PDB file of C-alpha atoms in Angstrom:
ATOM      1  CA  GLY C  10      13.493  -5.594   8.522  1.00 80.00           C
ATOM      2  CA  ASP C  11      12.076  -2.357   7.446  1.00 88.00           C
ATOM      3  CA  SER C  12       9.139  -1.049   9.975  1.00 93.00           C
ATOM      4  CA  VAL C  13       6.943   1.439  10.095  1.00 96.00           C
ATOM      5  CA  THR C  14       5.305   3.211  13.090  1.00 97.00           C
ATOM      6  CA  GLN C  15       2.297   5.002  13.501  1.00 97.00           C
ATOM      7  CA  THR C  16       1.598   5.707  17.338  1.00 95.00           C
ATOM      8  CA  GLU C  17      -2.386   6.981  16.843  1.00 93.00           C
ATOM      9  CA  GLY C  18      -4.591   4.373  15.604  1.00 93.00           C
ATOM     10  CA  LEU C  19      -7.986   7.228  16.170  1.00 96.00           C
ATOM     11  CA  VAL C  20      -7.809  10.654  15.913  1.00 97.00           C
ATOM     12  CA  THR C  21     -10.606  13.216  15.960  1.00 97.00           C
ATOM     13  CA  LEU C  22     -10.274  16.225  15.881  1.00 96.00           C
ATOM     14  CA  THR C  23     -13.317  19.526  15.298  1.00 97.00           C
ATOM     15  CA  GLU C  24     -13.216  20.898  11.792  1.00 97.00           C
ATOM     16  CA  GLY C  25     -10.538  23.698  11.264  1.00 97.00           C
ATOM     17  CA  LEU C  26      -8.372  22.576  13.871  1.00 97.00           C
ATOM     18  CA  PRO C  27      -4.584  21.275  13.130  1.00 97.00           C
ATOM     19  CA  VAL C  28      -3.827  17.708  12.138  1.00 96.00           C
ATOM     20  CA  MET C  29      -0.956  16.093  13.173  1.00 97.00           C
ATOM     21  CA  LEU C  30      -0.025  12.213  12.535  1.00 97.00           C
ATOM     22  CA  ASN C  31       3.076  10.904  13.892  1.00 97.00           C
ATOM     23  CA  CYS C  32       5.528   8.503  11.588  1.00 97.00           C
ATOM     24  CA  THR C  33       8.414   7.043  12.301  1.00 97.00           C
ATOM     25  CA  TYR C  34      10.312   4.625  10.619  1.00 96.00           C
ATOM     26  CA  GLN C  35      13.201   2.123  10.765  1.00 94.00           C
ATOM     27  CA  SER C  36      15.198   0.950   7.643  1.00 89.00           C
ATOM     28  CA  THR C  37      18.511  -0.569   6.926  1.00 82.00           C
ATOM     29  CA  TYR C  38      18.970   1.494   3.846  1.00 82.00           C
ATOM     30  CA  SER C  39      17.889   5.251   3.252  1.00 84.00           C
ATOM     31  CA  PRO C  40      14.153   4.937   2.348  1.00 89.00           C
ATOM     32  CA  PHE C  41      11.864   6.916   0.384  1.00 91.00           C
ATOM     33  CA  LEU C  42       8.692   7.524   2.738  1.00 94.00           C
ATOM     34  CA  PHE C  43       5.250   8.112   1.840  1.00 95.00           C
ATOM     35  CA  TRP C  44       1.748   9.411   2.958  1.00 97.00           C
ATOM     36  CA  TYR C  45      -1.183   7.490   1.367  1.00 96.00           C
ATOM     37  CA  VAL C  46      -4.541   8.391   2.164  1.00 95.00           C
ATOM     38  CA  GLN C  47      -7.655   5.693   2.005  1.00 92.00           C
ATOM     39  CA  HIS C  48     -11.137   6.503   1.662  1.00 90.00           C
ATOM     40  CA  LEU C  49     -13.645   3.828   2.713  1.00 86.00           C
ATOM     41  CA  ASN C  50     -13.856   0.910  -0.189  1.00 82.00           C
ATOM     42  CA  GLU C  51     -11.293   2.875  -2.119  1.00 86.00           C
ATOM     43  CA  ALA C  52      -7.606   2.317  -3.396  1.00 88.00           C
ATOM     44  CA  PRO C  53      -4.995   3.878  -1.786  1.00 91.00           C
ATOM     45  CA  LYS C  54      -3.796   7.203  -3.023  1.00 93.00           C
ATOM     46  CA  LEU C  55      -0.695   8.765  -2.835  1.00 93.00           C
ATOM     47  CA  LEU C  56      -0.564  11.749  -0.469  1.00 95.00           C
ATOM     48  CA  LEU C  57       3.407  12.292  -0.350  1.00 93.00           C
ATOM     49  CA  LYS C  58       6.334  11.347  -1.072  1.00 93.00           C
ATOM     50  CA  SER C  59       9.771  12.020   0.158  1.00 90.00           C
ATOM     51  CA  PHE C  60      13.931  11.072  -0.239  1.00 85.00           C
ATOM     52  CA  THR C  61      15.420  13.922   0.893  1.00 81.00           C
ATOM     53  CA  ASP C  62      16.367  14.865   4.407  1.00 78.00           C
ATOM     54  CA  ASN C  63      14.619  18.377   5.682  1.00 76.00           C
ATOM     55  CA  LYS C  64      12.473  18.868   2.411  1.00 76.00           C
ATOM     56  CA  ARG C  65       9.066  19.456   2.953  1.00 83.00           C
ATOM     57  CA  PRO C  66       6.554  17.978   0.456  1.00 84.00           C
ATOM     58  CA  GLU C  67       2.882  19.687  -0.010  1.00 84.00           C
ATOM     59  CA  HIS C  68      -0.194  18.483  -1.322  1.00 87.00           C
ATOM     60  CA  GLN C  69      -4.085  19.183  -0.926  1.00 88.00           C
ATOM     61  CA  GLY C  70      -3.115  21.654   2.100  1.00 92.00           C
ATOM     62  CA  PHE C  71      -0.607  18.331   3.618  1.00 95.00           C
ATOM     63  CA  HIS C  72       2.578  18.510   4.106  1.00 94.00           C
ATOM     64  CA  ALA C  73       5.618  16.346   6.014  1.00 95.00           C
ATOM     65  CA  THR C  74       9.199  16.899   6.435  1.00 90.00           C
ATOM     66  CA  LEU C  75      11.542  13.692   6.450  1.00 92.00           C
ATOM     67  CA  HIS C  76      13.969  13.989   9.035  1.00 92.00           C
ATOM     68  CA  LYS C  77      16.335  11.544   8.726  1.00 90.00           C
ATOM     69  CA  SER C  78      18.087  12.195  12.206  1.00 92.00           C
ATOM     70  CA  SER C  79      15.019  11.448  14.170  1.00 93.00           C
ATOM     71  CA  SER C  80      13.661   8.762  11.318  1.00 94.00           C
ATOM     72  CA  SER C  81      10.264  10.665  11.655  1.00 95.00           C
ATOM     73  CA  PHE C  82       7.831  11.585   8.951  1.00 96.00           C
ATOM     74  CA  HIS C  83       5.183  13.526  10.410  1.00 96.00           C
ATOM     75  CA  LEU C  84       1.921  14.149   8.553  1.00 97.00           C
ATOM     76  CA  GLN C  85       0.761  18.038   9.329  1.00 96.00           C
ATOM     77  CA  LYS C  86      -2.341  20.245   8.066  1.00 97.00           C
ATOM     78  CA  SER C  87      -3.191  23.651   9.534  1.00 96.00           C
ATOM     79  CA  SER C  88      -6.657  23.196   8.810  1.00 97.00           C
ATOM     80  CA  ALA C  89      -8.930  20.127   8.926  1.00 97.00           C
ATOM     81  CA  GLN C  90     -11.672  20.005   6.903  1.00 96.00           C
ATOM     82  CA  LEU C  91     -14.241  17.446   6.833  1.00 96.00           C
ATOM     83  CA  SER C  92     -13.224  15.603   3.795  1.00 95.00           C
ATOM     84  CA  ASP C  93     -10.099  14.957   5.282  1.00 96.00           C
ATOM     85  CA  SER C  94     -11.992  12.218   7.223  1.00 96.00           C
ATOM     86  CA  ALA C  95      -9.868   8.969   6.097  1.00 96.00           C
ATOM     87  CA  LEU C  96      -7.544   6.054   6.779  1.00 95.00           C
ATOM     88  CA  TYR C  97      -3.968   7.557   6.339  1.00 97.00           C
ATOM     89  CA  TYR C  98      -0.729   5.255   6.392  1.00 97.00           C
ATOM     90  CA  CYS C  99       2.877   5.720   6.306  1.00 97.00           C
ATOM     91  CA  ALA C 100       4.966   4.083   4.453  1.00 96.00           C
ATOM     92  CA  SER C 101       8.559   3.266   3.545  1.00 95.00           C
ATOM     93  CA  PHE C 102      10.042   1.957   0.614  1.00 92.00           C
ATOM     94  CA  ALA C 103      13.856   0.817   0.169  1.00 84.00           C
ATOM     95  CA  TYR C 104      15.782  -0.805  -2.993  1.00 79.00           C
ATOM     96  CA  ASN C 105      17.152  -4.162  -1.898  1.00 73.00           C
ATOM     97  CA  THR C 106      19.718  -4.963  -4.795  1.00 69.00           C
ATOM     98  CA  ASN C 107      17.134  -4.260  -8.236  1.00 68.00           C
ATOM     99  CA  THR C 108      13.980  -4.941  -6.077  1.00 77.00           C
ATOM    100  CA  GLY C 109      11.851  -3.328  -2.993  1.00 86.00           C
ATOM    101  CA  LYS C 110       8.494  -3.040  -1.656  1.00 90.00           C
ATOM    102  CA  LEU C 111       6.464  -0.545   0.557  1.00 93.00           C
ATOM    103  CA  THR C 112       6.014  -1.370   4.526  1.00 94.00           C
ATOM    104  CA  PHE C 113       3.125   0.485   5.526  1.00 95.00           C
ATOM    105  CA  GLY C 114       2.685   1.336   8.967  1.00 96.00           C
ATOM    106  CA  ASP C 115      -0.546   0.422  10.940  1.00 94.00           C
ATOM    107  CA  GLY C 116      -2.479   3.541  10.005  1.00 95.00           C
ATOM    108  CA  THR C 117      -4.529   5.833  11.291  1.00 96.00           C
ATOM    109  CA  VAL C 118      -8.120   7.155  11.220  1.00 96.00           C
ATOM    110  CA  LEU C 119      -8.610  10.739  11.194  1.00 97.00           C
ATOM    111  CA  THR C 120     -12.325  11.549  11.526  1.00 97.00           C
ATOM    112  CA  VAL C 121     -13.213  15.085  11.673  1.00 97.00           C
ATOM    113  CA  LYS C 122     -16.327  16.469  13.065  1.00 97.00           C
ATOM    114  CA  PRO C 123     -18.204  19.879  12.257  1.00 96.00           C
TER     115      PRO C 123
ATOM    116  CA  GLY I  30      -3.741   9.253 -12.060  1.00 76.00           C
ATOM    117  CA  PRO I  31      -2.682   6.157 -13.311  1.00 82.00           C
ATOM    118  CA  LYS I  32      -5.316   3.801 -12.547  1.00 89.00           C
ATOM    119  CA  VAL I  33      -5.180   0.052 -11.538  1.00 95.00           C
ATOM    120  CA  LEU I  34      -8.267  -2.036 -11.934  1.00 95.00           C
ATOM    121  CA  GLN I  35      -9.068  -5.199  -9.606  1.00 96.00           C
ATOM    122  CA  ILE I  36     -12.025  -7.697 -10.918  1.00 90.00           C
ATOM    123  CA  PRO I  37     -13.721  -8.416  -8.737  1.00 92.00           C
ATOM    124  CA  SER I  38     -14.433  -6.260  -5.999  1.00 93.00           C
ATOM    125  CA  HIS I  39     -16.060  -9.042  -4.294  1.00 95.00           C
ATOM    126  CA  GLN I  40     -15.563 -12.720  -4.270  1.00 96.00           C
ATOM    127  CA  ILE I  41     -17.361 -15.523  -2.471  1.00 97.00           C
ATOM    128  CA  ILE I  42     -15.896 -18.827  -2.319  1.00 97.00           C
ATOM    129  CA  ASP I  43     -16.249 -22.061  -0.250  1.00 97.00           C
ATOM    130  CA  MET I  44     -13.013 -23.151   1.200  1.00 97.00           C
ATOM    131  CA  GLY I  45     -10.844 -25.941  -0.739  1.00 97.00           C
ATOM    132  CA  GLN I  46     -12.077 -24.337  -3.608  1.00 97.00           C
ATOM    133  CA  MET I  47      -9.535 -22.087  -5.921  1.00 97.00           C
ATOM    134  CA  VAL I  48     -10.493 -18.782  -6.710  1.00 97.00           C
ATOM    135  CA  THR I  49      -7.944 -16.218  -9.374  1.00 96.00           C
ATOM    136  CA  LEU I  50      -7.609 -12.342  -8.371  1.00 97.00           C
ATOM    137  CA  ASN I  51      -7.326 -10.549 -11.735  1.00 96.00           C
ATOM    138  CA  CYS I  52      -5.377  -6.942 -11.887  1.00 97.00           C
ATOM    139  CA  ASP I  53      -5.009  -5.077 -14.682  1.00 96.00           C
ATOM    140  CA  PRO I  54      -2.255  -2.549 -13.595  1.00 95.00           C
ATOM    141  CA  VAL I  55      -1.216   0.627 -15.241  1.00 93.00           C
ATOM    142  CA  SER I  56      -0.328   0.490 -18.845  1.00 89.00           C
ATOM    143  CA  ASN I  57       3.865   0.604 -19.210  1.00 88.00           C
ATOM    144  CA  HIS I  58       4.323  -0.272 -15.366  1.00 91.00           C
ATOM    145  CA  LEU I  59       6.727  -2.716 -14.807  1.00 90.00           C
ATOM    146  CA  TYR I  60       6.671  -3.694 -11.104  1.00 92.00           C
ATOM    147  CA  PHE I  61       3.799  -5.272  -9.382  1.00 95.00           C
ATOM    148  CA  TYR I  62       2.633  -6.212  -6.150  1.00 96.00           C
ATOM    149  CA  TRP I  63       0.149  -7.643  -4.188  1.00 98.00           C
ATOM    150  CA  TYR I  64      -0.754  -6.777  -0.735  1.00 97.00           C
ATOM    151  CA  LYS I  65      -3.398  -8.128   1.695  1.00 97.00           C
ATOM    152  CA  GLN I  66      -5.386  -6.687   4.145  1.00 93.00           C
ATOM    153  CA  ILE I  67      -7.387  -8.417   7.073  1.00 89.00           C
ATOM    154  CA  LEU I  68     -10.418  -6.000   8.019  1.00 80.00           C
ATOM    155  CA  GLY I  69      -9.024  -3.480  10.528  1.00 71.00           C
ATOM    156  CA  GLN I  70      -5.665  -4.480  10.019  1.00 79.00           C
ATOM    157  CA  GLN I  71      -2.317  -3.470   8.225  1.00 85.00           C
ATOM    158  CA  MET I  72      -1.480  -3.576   4.916  1.00 92.00           C
ATOM    159  CA  GLU I  73       0.694  -6.478   4.316  1.00 94.00           C
ATOM    160  CA  PHE I  74       3.199  -7.206   1.795  1.00 95.00           C
ATOM    161  CA  LEU I  75       2.381 -10.341  -0.072  1.00 97.00           C
ATOM    162  CA  VAL I  76       4.706 -10.732  -3.416  1.00 96.00           C
ATOM    163  CA  ASN I  77       6.471  -8.675  -5.944  1.00 94.00           C
ATOM    164  CA  PHE I  78       7.057  -9.441  -9.383  1.00 94.00           C
ATOM    165  CA  TYR I  79       9.145  -8.466 -12.329  1.00 91.00           C
ATOM    166  CA  ASN I  80      10.067  -9.368 -15.591  1.00 89.00           C
ATOM    167  CA  GLY I  81       8.075 -12.212 -15.082  1.00 90.00           C
ATOM    168  CA  LYS I  82       9.844 -13.691 -12.323  1.00 92.00           C
ATOM    169  CA  VAL I  83       8.863 -12.899  -8.156  1.00 94.00           C
ATOM    170  CA  MET I  84      11.407 -11.062  -7.219  1.00 92.00           C
ATOM    171  CA  GLU I  85      10.311 -11.138  -3.269  1.00 92.00           C
ATOM    172  CA  LYS I  86       7.319 -13.060  -1.161  1.00 94.00           C
ATOM    173  CA  SER I  87       6.954 -12.846   2.309  1.00 94.00           C
ATOM    174  CA  LYS I  88       5.926 -15.288   5.258  1.00 95.00           C
ATOM    175  CA  LEU I  89       2.288 -14.618   3.949  1.00 96.00           C
ATOM    176  CA  PHE I  90       2.836 -15.939   0.633  1.00 97.00           C
ATOM    177  CA  LYS I  91       2.142 -19.823   0.853  1.00 95.00           C
ATOM    178  CA  ASP I  92       2.774 -22.234  -0.890  1.00 96.00           C
ATOM    179  CA  GLN I  93      -0.758 -22.260  -2.215  1.00 97.00           C
ATOM    180  CA  PHE I  94      -0.565 -18.801  -3.822  1.00 98.00           C
ATOM    181  CA  SER I  95       0.932 -18.551  -7.179  1.00 97.00           C
ATOM    182  CA  VAL I  96       1.295 -15.562  -9.432  1.00 97.00           C
ATOM    183  CA  GLU I  97       1.597 -14.407 -13.154  1.00 95.00           C
ATOM    184  CA  ARG I  98       1.161 -12.130 -15.740  1.00 94.00           C
ATOM    185  CA  PRO I  99       1.240 -13.877 -18.440  1.00 86.00           C
ATOM    186  CA  ASP I 100       1.980 -12.196 -21.911  1.00 80.00           C
ATOM    187  CA  GLY I 101       1.205  -9.049 -20.642  1.00 75.00           C
ATOM    188  CA  SER I 102      -2.254  -9.356 -19.942  1.00 85.00           C
ATOM    189  CA  TYR I 103      -3.746  -9.357 -16.471  1.00 94.00           C
ATOM    190  CA  PHE I 104      -1.918  -9.801 -13.207  1.00 96.00           C
ATOM    191  CA  THR I 105      -3.230 -12.694 -11.313  1.00 97.00           C
ATOM    192  CA  LEU I 106      -3.044 -13.930  -7.796  1.00 97.00           C
ATOM    193  CA  LYS I 107      -3.961 -17.645  -7.766  1.00 97.00           C
ATOM    194  CA  ILE I 108      -4.892 -19.511  -4.554  1.00 97.00           C
ATOM    195  CA  GLN I 109      -5.542 -22.948  -4.364  1.00 97.00           C
ATOM    196  CA  PRO I 110      -6.862 -24.642  -2.336  1.00 97.00           C
ATOM    197  CA  THR I 111      -8.158 -21.805   0.042  1.00 97.00           C
ATOM    198  CA  ALA I 112      -8.615 -21.940   3.374  1.00 97.00           C
ATOM    199  CA  LEU I 113     -10.867 -19.880   6.049  1.00 97.00           C
ATOM    200  CA  GLU I 114      -7.572 -17.330   6.798  1.00 95.00           C
ATOM    201  CA  ASP I 115      -7.341 -16.158   3.379  1.00 97.00           C
ATOM    202  CA  SER I 116     -10.460 -14.252   3.778  1.00 97.00           C
ATOM    203  CA  ALA I 117      -9.241 -10.264   3.649  1.00 97.00           C
ATOM    204  CA  VAL I 118      -9.405  -7.813   0.877  1.00 96.00           C
ATOM    205  CA  TYR I 119      -6.339  -8.078  -1.477  1.00 97.00           C
ATOM    206  CA  PHE I 120      -5.051  -4.781  -3.235  1.00 97.00           C
ATOM    207  CA  CYS I 121      -3.077  -5.131  -6.337  1.00 97.00           C
ATOM    208  CA  ALA I 122      -0.626  -2.319  -7.071  1.00 96.00           C
ATOM    209  CA  SER I 123       2.048  -1.847  -9.787  1.00 95.00           C
ATOM    210  CA  SER I 124       4.926   0.780 -10.345  1.00 92.00           C
ATOM    211  CA  PRO I 125       7.247   2.550 -12.828  1.00 91.00           C
ATOM    212  CA  GLY I 126      10.859   1.248 -14.104  1.00 78.00           C
ATOM    213  CA  GLN I 127      14.100   1.865 -11.916  1.00 74.00           C
ATOM    214  CA  GLY I 128      15.149   5.471 -12.309  1.00 72.00           C
ATOM    215  CA  LEU I 129      10.930   6.132 -13.877  1.00 73.00           C
ATOM    216  CA  GLY I 130       9.603   6.101 -10.011  1.00 79.00           C
ATOM    217  CA  ALA I 131       9.652   2.841  -9.405  1.00 80.00           C
ATOM    218  CA  GLU I 132       9.564   3.015  -5.245  1.00 87.00           C
ATOM    219  CA  THR I 133       5.947   5.227  -6.208  1.00 90.00           C
ATOM    220  CA  LEU I 134       3.681   2.245  -6.508  1.00 92.00           C
ATOM    221  CA  TYR I 135       0.018   3.037  -7.676  1.00 94.00           C
ATOM    222  CA  PHE I 136      -3.124   0.932  -5.789  1.00 95.00           C
ATOM    223  CA  GLY I 137      -6.186  -0.601  -7.108  1.00 95.00           C
ATOM    224  CA  SER I 138      -9.444  -0.485  -5.241  1.00 94.00           C
ATOM    225  CA  GLY I 139      -9.003  -4.225  -4.226  1.00 95.00           C
ATOM    226  CA  THR I 140     -10.759  -7.407  -4.202  1.00 97.00           C
ATOM    227  CA  ARG I 141     -12.883  -8.572  -1.270  1.00 96.00           C
ATOM    228  CA  LEU I 142     -12.414 -12.254  -1.084  1.00 97.00           C
ATOM    229  CA  THR I 143     -14.266 -14.476   2.124  1.00 97.00           C
ATOM    230  CA  VAL I 144     -14.030 -17.953   2.263  1.00 97.00           C
ATOM    231  CA  LEU I 145     -16.957 -19.741   3.803  1.00 97.00           C
TER     232      LEU I 145
END
């Protein structure tokens, strides 16, 4: 089945430094890729979504480029803010006939310090 | 943005009892999901539901689990009987129809279930 790998479980940064969270995936079909962000005791919220190769969606200063050749969808931001501290999930969604499901990576906890 | 509501936010029950977790999905969404998150671990797919039927379920969706959405009301997850290993946060999600962004799931804030 599908799988998503996030290599960093914990990332700690100083405010103002760039952010890069890694994500690679394996899928039988050509999936949609997502980044969700989850703050404590809140719902996971959609941050970014992509299906198109080499396209770079952006939201709230974050961006990620889907590279199908390397099966990657790394999340980046040029300058971390304190409010970016949260749990970040990379996820893939592939249709299988008329249904599908979202498969999550293990998540990366990002902590931004002053 | 679209809101999925989950009631209650916390539930504590004794092992062996029945529990029903309620989800009010986004209006006009057609696909519904339950995910399970044990503290400190990843979000794991349990089941998806469309047009009144379970479309796909994972190995985590034990025989004691059932889902339904009677008459377009709440989408529910029932566990009967509960076991200690059912303690987790359960997230409900919904998404639009195919061709309308069915791959984009909107999540509720979760119900934290504690089985004693």
